[in-house]
Short mmCIF file of C-alpha atoms in Angstrom, two decimals:
data_model
loop_
_atom_site.label_atom_id
_atom_site.label_comp_id
_atom_site.label_asym_id
_atom_site.label_seq_id
_atom_site.Cartn_x
_atom_site.Cartn_y
_atom_site.Cartn_z
CA UNK A 24 38.28 -7.97 0.10
CA UNK A 25 37.12 -5.79 -2.10
CA UNK A 26 39.22 -5.32 -4.98
CA UNK A 27 38.79 -2.56 -6.06
CA UNK A 28 37.50 -3.90 -10.41
CA UNK A 29 35.86 -0.85 -12.11
CA UNK A 30 37.14 1.84 -14.03
CA UNK A 31 35.83 6.17 -13.21
CA UNK A 32 32.38 5.63 -16.37
CA UNK A 33 31.02 2.81 -14.41
CA UNK A 34 31.00 3.86 -10.99
CA UNK A 35 29.37 6.42 -12.23
CA UNK A 36 26.60 4.28 -13.72
CA UNK A 37 26.41 2.34 -10.67
CA UNK A 38 25.89 5.25 -8.62
CA UNK A 39 23.93 6.85 -10.46
CA UNK A 40 22.10 4.28 -11.28
CA UNK A 41 21.56 3.43 -7.46
CA UNK A 42 20.52 6.98 -6.94
CA UNK A 43 17.84 6.15 -9.53
CA UNK A 44 16.55 2.76 -7.72
CA UNK A 45 16.71 4.19 -4.08
CA UNK A 46 14.38 7.54 -5.14
CA UNK A 47 11.99 5.16 -7.00
CA UNK A 48 11.38 2.89 -3.42
CA UNK A 49 11.03 6.44 -2.28
CA UNK A 50 8.53 7.42 -4.70
CA UNK A 51 6.29 3.53 -4.14
CA UNK A 52 5.74 4.20 -0.30
CA UNK A 53 2.29 6.01 -1.55
CA UNK A 54 1.85 3.27 -4.42
CA UNK A 55 -0.03 0.43 -4.29
CA UNK A 56 3.21 -1.75 -4.09
CA UNK A 57 3.58 -5.12 -1.38
CA UNK A 58 6.08 -3.78 0.63
CA UNK A 59 8.72 -6.19 -0.63
CA UNK A 60 8.56 -4.22 -3.77
CA UNK A 61 9.69 -1.38 -1.95
CA UNK A 62 12.25 -3.81 0.14
CA UNK A 63 13.46 -4.91 -2.55
CA UNK A 64 14.39 -1.21 -4.10
CA UNK A 65 15.68 0.16 -1.46
CA UNK A 66 18.78 -2.56 -0.43
CA UNK A 67 18.82 -2.93 -4.63
CA UNK A 68 19.96 0.16 -4.42
CA UNK A 69 22.11 0.45 -1.66
CA UNK A 70 23.75 -2.18 -2.57
CA UNK A 71 24.32 -0.93 -6.17
CA UNK A 72 25.55 2.68 -4.21
CA UNK A 73 28.25 -0.30 -2.33
CA UNK A 74 29.38 -1.18 -5.37
CA UNK A 75 30.11 2.04 -6.67
CA UNK A 76 31.61 3.87 -3.36
CA UNK A 77 34.08 1.31 -3.62
CA UNK A 78 34.87 1.25 -6.99
CA UNK A 79 34.22 -3.36 -6.73
CA UNK A 80 31.99 -4.95 -9.01
CA UNK A 81 30.29 -8.70 -6.82
CA UNK A 82 29.74 -10.24 -10.59
CA UNK A 83 33.82 -8.80 -11.60
CA UNK A 84 34.26 -10.63 -8.84
CA UNK A 85 33.10 -13.64 -9.35
CA UNK A 86 34.19 -14.07 -12.89
CA UNK A 87 31.61 -13.08 -14.89
CA UNK A 88 31.76 -11.29 -17.95
CA UNK A 89 29.28 -8.37 -17.96
CA UNK A 90 29.44 -5.39 -20.97
CA UNK A 91 29.87 -2.84 -18.91
#
């Protein structure tokens, strides 16, 4: 189902981006951002981390050409 379609460079990029998104979600807790912004950052970061860990990209699986 989740066939590997990422190379090592793309996996590292996604893992780093997911960690950045989760860090931003954590740091936005004390700010005046609405809860949906914080949840969006957290859920987006978790999904990107999942993609990086599995080596699978949802957009590539749908047949879209992405530059990275």
